[in-house]
PDB file of C-alpha atoms in Angstrom:
ATOM      1  CA  VAL A   1     -29.814-103.459  -3.691  1.00  0.00           C
ATOM      2  CA  PRO A   2     -27.491-101.714  -6.179  1.00  0.00           C
ATOM      3  CA  VAL A   3     -24.701 -99.538  -4.852  1.00  0.00           C
ATOM      4  CA  GLY A   4     -23.155 -97.311  -7.486  1.00  0.00           C
ATOM      5  CA  SER A   5     -20.460 -94.755  -6.938  1.00  0.00           C
ATOM      6  CA  ILE A   6     -18.014 -92.670  -8.892  1.00  0.00           C
ATOM      7  CA  GLY A   7     -15.942 -92.295  -5.720  1.00  0.00           C
ATOM      8  CA  ASP A   8     -12.718 -93.891  -4.564  1.00  0.00           C
ATOM      9  CA  ALA A   9     -14.115 -96.587  -2.284  1.00  0.00           C
ATOM     10  CA  GLY A  10     -17.152 -98.767  -1.866  1.00  0.00           C
ATOM     11  CA  ILE A  11     -17.434-100.170   1.650  1.00  0.00           C
ATOM     12  CA  VAL A  12     -14.424 -99.998   3.972  1.00  0.00           C
ATOM     13  CA  ILE A  13     -14.501-102.120   7.123  1.00  0.00           C
ATOM     14  CA  SER A  14     -11.544-101.579   9.439  1.00  0.00           C
ATOM     15  CA  ASP A  15     -10.125-101.142  12.910  1.00  0.00           C
ATOM     16  CA  ASN A  16     -11.108-104.408  14.574  1.00  0.00           C
ATOM     17  CA  SER A  17     -14.655-104.569  13.265  1.00  0.00           C
ATOM     18  CA  SER A  18     -16.368-107.932  13.635  1.00  0.00           C
ATOM     19  CA  ASN A  19     -19.544-109.881  12.925  1.00  0.00           C
ATOM     20  CA  ILE A  20     -20.735-107.952   9.860  1.00  0.00           C
ATOM     21  CA  ASP A  21     -22.814-109.510   7.054  1.00  0.00           C
ATOM     22  CA  ILE A  22     -23.028-107.832   3.646  1.00  0.00           C
ATOM     23  CA  GLU A  23     -25.626-109.689   1.622  1.00  0.00           C
ATOM     24  CA  GLY A  24     -27.381-109.201  -1.703  1.00  0.00           C
ATOM     25  CA  ILE A  25     -25.625-105.981  -2.708  1.00  0.00           C
ATOM     26  CA  SER A  26     -24.436-105.024  -6.187  1.00  0.00           C
ATOM     27  CA  PHE A  27     -21.335-102.796  -6.404  1.00  0.00           C
ATOM     28  CA  SER A  28     -20.285-101.001  -9.591  1.00  0.00           C
ATOM     29  CA  ARG A  29     -18.428 -97.948 -10.941  1.00  0.00           C
ATOM     30  CA  ILE A  30     -16.086 -97.592  -7.975  1.00  0.00           C
ATOM     31  CA  ASN A  31     -12.554 -96.255  -8.505  1.00  0.00           C
ATOM     32  CA  GLY A  32     -11.006 -98.159  -5.556  1.00  0.00           C
ATOM     33  CA  ASP A  33     -11.821-101.556  -4.024  1.00  0.00           C
ATOM     34  CA  ALA A  34     -15.534-102.371  -3.951  1.00  0.00           C
ATOM     35  CA  VAL A  35     -15.200-103.924  -0.480  1.00  0.00           C
ATOM     36  CA  SER A  36     -12.104-103.417   1.663  1.00  0.00           C
ATOM     37  CA  VAL A  37     -11.766-105.333   4.931  1.00  0.00           C
ATOM     38  CA  VAL A  38      -8.791-104.370   7.137  1.00  0.00           C
ATOM     39  CA  GLN A  39      -7.856-105.749  10.562  1.00  0.00           C
ATOM     40  CA  SER A  40     -11.273-107.275  11.159  1.00  0.00           C
ATOM     41  CA  ALA A  41     -12.907-110.641  11.888  1.00  0.00           C
ATOM     42  CA  ASN A  42     -16.037-112.547  10.884  1.00  0.00           C
ATOM     43  CA  ILE A  43     -16.980-110.363   7.923  1.00  0.00           C
ATOM     44  CA  ASP A  44     -19.226-112.150   5.381  1.00  0.00           C
ATOM     45  CA  ILE A  45     -19.846-110.829   1.859  1.00  0.00           C
ATOM     46  CA  ARG A  46     -22.313-112.982  -0.057  1.00  0.00           C
ATOM     47  CA  ASN A  47     -25.033-113.343  -2.678  1.00  0.00           C
ATOM     48  CA  GLY A  48     -24.174-110.234  -4.669  1.00  0.00           C
ATOM     49  CA  GLU A  49     -22.395-108.799  -7.677  1.00  0.00           C
ATOM     50  CA  ILE A  50     -19.290-106.649  -8.096  1.00  0.00           C
ATOM     51  CA  TYR A  51     -18.337-105.185 -11.487  1.00  0.00           C
ATOM     52  CA  CYS A  52     -16.636-102.218 -13.164  1.00  0.00           C
ATOM     53  CA  VAL A  53     -14.266-101.584 -10.276  1.00  0.00           C
ATOM     54  CA  GLY A  54     -10.995 -99.603 -10.450  1.00  0.00           C
ATOM     55  CA  ARG A  55      -8.996-101.836  -8.083  1.00  0.00           C
ATOM     56  CA  SER A  56      -9.925-105.184  -6.471  1.00  0.00           C
ATOM     57  CA  GLY A  57     -13.452-106.512  -6.143  1.00  0.00           C
ATOM     58  CA  VAL A  58     -12.881-107.603  -2.532  1.00  0.00           C
ATOM     59  CA  SER A  59      -9.698-106.845  -0.579  1.00  0.00           C
ATOM     60  CA  ILE A  60      -9.191-108.594   2.773  1.00  0.00           C
ATOM     61  CA  GLN A  61      -6.074-107.493   4.646  1.00  0.00           C
ATOM     62  CA  ALA A  62      -4.776-108.529   8.097  1.00  0.00           C
ATOM     63  CA  SER A  63      -8.169-110.111   8.871  1.00  0.00           C
ATOM     64  CA  VAL A  64      -9.451-113.516  10.007  1.00  0.00           C
ATOM     65  CA  ASP A  65     -12.559-115.663   9.498  1.00  0.00           C
ATOM     66  CA  CYS A  66     -13.925-113.619   6.578  1.00  0.00           C
ATOM     67  CA  ASP A  67     -16.020-115.209   3.808  1.00  0.00           C
ATOM     68  CA  VAL A  68     -16.666-114.159   0.214  1.00  0.00           C
ATOM     69  CA  GLU A  69     -19.454-116.461  -0.894  1.00  0.00           C
ATOM     70  CA  ASN A  70     -21.705-116.826  -3.942  1.00  0.00           C
ATOM     71  CA  MET A  71     -20.517-113.594  -5.557  1.00  0.00           C
ATOM     72  CA  ARG A  72     -20.336-112.719  -9.273  1.00  0.00           C
ATOM     73  CA  ILE A  73     -17.176-110.602  -9.711  1.00  0.00           C
ATOM     74  CA  TYR A  74     -16.197-109.288 -13.165  1.00  0.00           C
ATOM     75  CA  ASP A  75     -14.740-106.372 -15.157  1.00  0.00           C
ATOM     76  CA  ILE A  76     -12.224-105.596 -12.415  1.00  0.00           C
ATOM     77  CA  ALA A  77      -9.054-103.513 -12.933  1.00  0.00           C
ATOM     78  CA  SER A  78      -6.976-105.576 -10.481  1.00  0.00           C
ATOM     79  CA  SER A  79      -7.717-108.852  -8.614  1.00  0.00           C
ATOM     80  CA  GLY A  80     -11.161-110.316  -8.123  1.00  0.00           C
ATOM     81  CA  VAL A  81     -10.567-111.300  -4.478  1.00  0.00           C
ATOM     82  CA  ASP A  82      -7.323-110.323  -2.762  1.00  0.00           C
ATOM     83  CA  ILE A  83      -6.666-111.977   0.599  1.00  0.00           C
ATOM     84  CA  ASN A  84      -3.411-110.439   1.736  1.00  0.00           C
ATOM     85  CA  ASN A  85      -2.314-111.147   5.264  1.00  0.00           C
ATOM     86  CA  ARG A  86       1.361-110.523   4.784  1.00  0.00           C
ATOM     87  CA  VAL A  87       3.006-108.280   7.339  1.00  0.00           C
ATOM     88  CA  TRP A  88       5.479-105.580   6.297  1.00  0.00           C
ATOM     89  CA  SER A  89       8.661-104.962   8.260  1.00  0.00           C
ATOM     90  CA  ILE A  90      11.578-102.737   7.271  1.00  0.00           C
ATOM     91  CA  SER A  91      14.064-105.375   8.457  1.00  0.00           C
ATOM     92  CA  THR A  92      12.460-108.468   6.857  1.00  0.00           C
ATOM     93  CA  GLY A  93      10.221-107.128   4.077  1.00  0.00           C
ATOM     94  CA  TYR A  94       6.945-108.996   3.582  1.00  0.00           C
ATOM     95  CA  THR A  95       6.437-112.063   5.767  1.00  0.00           C
ATOM     96  CA  ALA A  96       3.447-114.351   6.118  1.00  0.00           C
ATOM     97  CA  ARG A  97       1.792-114.892   9.461  1.00  0.00           C
ATOM     98  CA  LEU A  98       1.925-118.547  10.432  1.00  0.00           C
ATOM     99  CA  GLU A  99      -1.438-118.588  12.168  1.00  0.00           C
ATOM    100  CA  HIS A 100      -4.455-119.861  10.233  1.00  0.00           C
ATOM    101  CA  GLU A 101      -6.545-116.916   9.090  1.00  0.00           C
ATOM    102  CA  ASN A 102      -9.462-119.064   7.863  1.00  0.00           C
ATOM    103  CA  ASN A 103     -10.619-116.607   5.195  1.00  0.00           C
ATOM    104  CA  ARG A 104     -12.658-118.286   2.451  1.00  0.00           C
ATOM    105  CA  VAL A 105     -13.683-117.650  -1.150  1.00  0.00           C
ATOM    106  CA  VAL A 106     -16.506-120.094  -1.925  1.00  0.00           C
ATOM    107  CA  ASP A 107     -18.976-120.588  -4.808  1.00  0.00           C
ATOM    108  CA  CYS A 108     -17.937-117.419  -6.672  1.00  0.00           C
ATOM    109  CA  ASP A 109     -17.855-116.736 -10.413  1.00  0.00           C
ATOM    110  CA  ILE A 110     -14.831-114.525 -11.121  1.00  0.00           C
ATOM    111  CA  SER A 111     -13.915-113.307 -14.614  1.00  0.00           C
ATOM    112  CA  ASP A 112     -12.397-110.498 -16.650  1.00  0.00           C
ATOM    113  CA  VAL A 113     -10.009-109.238 -13.981  1.00  0.00           C
ATOM    114  CA  GLY A 114      -6.667-107.502 -14.485  1.00  0.00           C
ATOM    115  CA  ALA A 115      -7.774-104.922 -17.045  1.00  0.00           C
ATOM    116  CA  VAL A 116      -5.292-102.383 -15.617  1.00  0.00           C
ATOM    117  CA  ASN A 117      -3.043-104.523 -13.429  1.00  0.00           C
ATOM    118  CA  VAL A 118      -2.291-107.251 -15.971  1.00  0.00           C
ATOM    119  CA  MET A 119      -0.428-109.280 -13.309  1.00  0.00           C
ATOM    120  CA  ALA A 120      -3.590-109.580 -11.191  1.00  0.00           C
ATOM    121  CA  ALA A 121      -5.143-112.952 -10.419  1.00  0.00           C
ATOM    122  CA  GLY A 122      -8.755-113.950 -10.033  1.00  0.00           C
ATOM    123  CA  ILE A 123      -8.001-114.932  -6.427  1.00  0.00           C
ATOM    124  CA  ASN A 124      -4.889-114.066  -4.389  1.00  0.00           C
ATOM    125  CA  LEU A 125      -4.316-116.186  -1.297  1.00  0.00           C
ATOM    126  CA  TYR A 126      -1.461-114.706   0.753  1.00  0.00           C
ATOM    127  CA  GLY A 127      -0.861-115.656   4.357  1.00  0.00           C
ATOM    128  CA  CYS A 128      -1.684-118.980   6.039  1.00  0.00           C
ATOM    129  CA  GLY A 129      -4.642-121.346   6.074  1.00  0.00           C
ATOM    130  CA  ASN A 130      -7.062-119.640   3.673  1.00  0.00           C
ATOM    131  CA  THR A 131      -9.467-121.459   1.329  1.00  0.00           C
ATOM    132  CA  ALA A 132     -10.690-121.163  -2.271  1.00  0.00           C
ATOM    133  CA  LYS A 133     -13.412-123.738  -2.939  1.00  0.00           C
ATOM    134  CA  ASN A 134     -16.069-124.412  -5.602  1.00  0.00           C
ATOM    135  CA  ASN A 135     -15.277-121.283  -7.634  1.00  0.00           C
ATOM    136  CA  ILE A 136     -15.407-120.708 -11.393  1.00  0.00           C
ATOM    137  CA  ILE A 137     -12.469-118.533 -12.458  1.00  0.00           C
ATOM    138  CA  HIS A 138     -12.252-117.665 -16.149  1.00  0.00           C
ATOM    139  CA  ASP A 139     -11.290-115.252 -18.922  1.00  0.00           C
ATOM    140  CA  ILE A 140      -8.332-113.726 -17.089  1.00  0.00           C
ATOM    141  CA  ASN A 141      -5.154-112.250 -18.585  1.00  0.00           C
ATOM    142  CA  HIS A 142      -2.847-113.691 -15.924  1.00  0.00           C
ATOM    143  CA  GLN A 143      -3.211-116.625 -13.498  1.00  0.00           C
ATOM    144  CA  ALA A 144      -6.535-117.703 -12.072  1.00  0.00           C
ATOM    145  CA  VAL A 145      -5.151-118.177  -8.550  1.00  0.00           C
ATOM    146  CA  TYR A 146      -1.951-116.867  -6.971  1.00  0.00           C
ATOM    147  CA  ILE A 147      -0.927-118.573  -3.712  1.00  0.00           C
ATOM    148  CA  ILE A 148       1.792-117.441  -1.296  1.00  0.00           C
ATOM    149  CA  GLY A 149       2.203-119.030   2.115  1.00  0.00           C
ATOM    150  CA  PRO A 150       1.547-122.366   3.809  1.00  0.00           C
ATOM    151  CA  GLU A 151      -1.487-124.548   4.414  1.00  0.00           C
ATOM    152  CA  HIS A 152      -3.974-122.985   2.012  1.00  0.00           C
ATOM    153  CA  THR A 153      -6.820-125.128   0.691  1.00  0.00           C
ATOM    154  CA  PHE A 154      -7.670-124.984  -3.000  1.00  0.00           C
ATOM    155  CA  GLU A 155     -10.313-127.514  -3.982  1.00  0.00           C
ATOM    156  CA  ASN A 156     -13.021-128.219  -6.527  1.00  0.00           C
ATOM    157  CA  ASN A 157     -12.488-124.991  -8.482  1.00  0.00           C
ATOM    158  CA  ASP A 158     -13.032-124.759 -12.243  1.00  0.00           C
ATOM    159  CA  GLY A 159     -10.792-122.543 -14.326  1.00  0.00           C
ATOM    160  CA  TYR A 160     -10.433-121.796 -18.026  1.00  0.00           C
ATOM    161  CA  GLY A 161      -9.255-119.010 -20.302  1.00  0.00           C
ATOM    162  CA  ALA A 162      -6.463-117.801 -18.001  1.00  0.00           C
ATOM    163  CA  CYS A 163      -2.881-116.789 -18.883  1.00  0.00           C
ATOM    164  CA  VAL A 164      -4.117-115.319 -22.159  1.00  0.00           C
ATOM    165  CA  TYR A 165      -1.411-112.652 -22.440  1.00  0.00           C
ATOM    166  CA  ASP A 166       1.245-114.255 -20.281  1.00  0.00           C
ATOM    167  CA  GLN A 167       4.155-116.627 -20.707  1.00  0.00           C
ATOM    168  CA  ASP A 168       5.504-117.016 -17.155  1.00  0.00           C
ATOM    169  CA  SER A 169       2.426-118.180 -15.306  1.00  0.00           C
ATOM    170  CA  GLY A 170      -0.136-120.940 -14.913  1.00  0.00           C
ATOM    171  CA  MET A 171      -3.763-121.426 -13.936  1.00  0.00           C
ATOM    172  CA  ILE A 172      -2.539-121.855 -10.361  1.00  0.00           C
ATOM    173  CA  TYR A 173       0.700-120.100  -9.456  1.00  0.00           C
ATOM    174  CA  VAL A 174       2.300-121.026  -6.131  1.00  0.00           C
ATOM    175  CA  ALA A 175       5.269-118.997  -4.909  1.00  0.00           C
TER     176      ALA A 175
END
């Protein structure tokens, strides 16, 4: 099922939503994030395609137990999949939660991201206890994967053609 839009957002899931499956959908021509998940749990996005997006393909923020699985994500202005569970505080700045969030990016093909935000990665894993597994991440200006926080799992991924226009980076960048 193709979903095309010239608007600012694709699908936004927020405010403690849970147990939602998005399957077999194609997103394109969206100015914002194709799928934005905020403060939710058990959201699964799988077996689809996301391309020609003005921000991130999938953005998961302050959420737990969400899966991005078997997706083709390409021609993205910012990051392919952005899992960002950092918490902002005026006194401490950004801090990572130290509870496992268990968000996963599995069996995805991610390429050609960072067309506008040249510092964007194919996959961002911020927070604690998230997983990137069995993905192909390729043809990216900056790093394939950017990891911040403890106890993430990164296994059996294949990456090539990253860091094309960058000198201070690597296929996997851990901060």
